[in-house]
Amino acid sequence: MNFKGRDIIDINDFSKEELLFILKTARKFDPEFVKSDRSNYTIAQGKIAALLFFEPSTRTQQSFSSAAQKIGMGLIGFNDPELTSIHKGESFSDTIRIMMAYADVMIIRHPEAGSARKAADIADIPVINAGDGPNSHPTQALLDMYTILKIFKRLDNLKIVFVGDPLHYRTFHGQFSALSKFSGNQFYGVSPKGLEMPAEFRNSDYHDVVIDMKDLDKTLAELEPDIVSVGRIPKEYIDGDTQKYDFQVTMKTLTVLPDHSVIMHPLPRVNELDPEIDTNPKAVYFQQARNGLYVREALLALVLGRI
Ligand code: CP
């Protein structure tokens, strides 16, 4: 399977076999599977990654930066466009044209849906979408799948419950799209009325569970999920008062879940996860964030044709 030169824009651009190949490649960078990663340090020596972050990020930006350096790459880019010539009126297209001249792969986060695809159409180097508004965040979906595979040893026949805002939250869209490629998965979107999953991210395996979020624990007890995928309510996409949507997963929530179930969250969190649960074995979100490093090392090596 050859990924050299390929753009990573949307999880739906990949077949089930391609997704599994990427996840298998990520194991080569994960200390849980490879005891020494010394051989990885020079995989992409001499190559440059350009990180173009038009929007804030902690995990995606820093893990791509770490991943690139771990495989020997140099870094250029910005995380505040106002400190570049965009401040003087430079167009998006010109910024992409300039940055592609200085780099071998471009990683872009931008608030506008479709911006990563637009960059890929302009650039003659691989472009990796690090999140384009509410649209897509394919490397998040990949690291979520990698986490699920590590924990459950399978990606099929799972019951996944999305808790929060399936209407706007791109992580839920990505997880649904990716896991829909595998058989027997059942999806439940637990949300307040008005925040149900959009039509394009549904199939007959998807079910809405519209509730008053105060009843979350009772609902989760009834659903008996394998995976509780939690997300913050993205207030930046919702008009008006959002306080009515607030909820929190607490120690009490954990007591109603099956023993084998896990709580995932792409982070950042606001109040939806009580920090008291962080050290509970069911809380896997910090492992999830760490897995992003291995997946992003693999992706960089793959699109550069170095593995
Ligand atoms: N999960 C995620 O994309 O986090 P950041 O916004 O911090 O990159």
JSON list of C-alpha atoms and ligand atoms in Angstrom, two decimals, residues 56-61 109 137 140 170 266-268, ligand 1:
[
{"chain": "A", "resi": 56, "resn": "PRO", "atom": "CA", "xyz": [-5.44, 27.44, 18.50]},
{"chain": "A", "resi": 57, "resn": "SER", "atom": "CA", "xyz": [-4.40, 23.89, 19.30]},
{"chain": "A", "resi": 58, "resn": "THR", "atom": "CA", "xyz": [-2.50, 22.08, 22.02]},
{"chain": "A", "resi": 59, "resn": "ARG", "atom": "CA", "xyz": [-2.56, 18.37, 21.15]},
{"chain": "A", "resi": 60, "resn": "THR", "atom": "CA", "xyz": [-2.64, 18.39, 17.37]},
{"chain": "A", "resi": 61, "resn": "GLN", "atom": "CA", "xyz": [0.01, 21.04, 16.93]},
{"chain": "A", "resi": 109, "resn": "ARG", "atom": "CA", "xyz": [-5.65, 23.81, 10.92]},
{"chain": "A", "resi": 137, "resn": "HIS", "atom": "CA", "xyz": [-10.22, 16.16, 11.76]},
{"chain": "A", "resi": 140, "resn": "GLN", "atom": "CA", "xyz": [-8.15, 12.64, 15.44]},
{"chain": "A", "resi": 170, "resn": "ARG", "atom": "CA", "xyz": [-16.38, 16.95, 14.33]},
{"chain": "A", "resi": 266, "resn": "PRO", "atom": "CA", "xyz": [-10.41, 14.20, 22.29]},
{"chain": "A", "resi": 267, "resn": "LEU", "atom": "CA", "xyz": [-9.74, 17.06, 24.78]},
{"chain": "A", "resi": 268, "resn": "PRO", "atom": "CA", "xyz": [-9.70, 19.94, 25.52]},
{"chain": "B", "resi": 1, "resn": "CP", "atom": "N1", "xyz": [-8.07, 17.05, 20.19]},
{"chain": "B", "resi": 1, "resn": "CP", "atom": "C1", "xyz": [-7.60, 18.18, 19.61]},
{"chain": "B", "resi": 1, "resn": "CP", "atom": "O1", "xyz": [-7.69, 18.39, 18.39]},
{"chain": "B", "resi": 1, "resn": "CP", "atom": "O2", "xyz": [-7.01, 19.04, 20.49]},
{"chain": "B", "resi": 1, "resn": "CP", "atom": "P1", "xyz": [-6.37, 20.43, 20.10]},
{"chain": "B", "resi": 1, "resn": "CP", "atom": "O3", "xyz": [-7.47, 21.34, 19.64]},
{"chain": "B", "resi": 1, "resn": "CP", "atom": "O4", "xyz": [-5.69, 20.91, 21.35]},
{"chain": "B", "resi": 1, "resn": "CP", "atom": "O5", "xyz": [-5.38, 20.18, 18.98]}
]
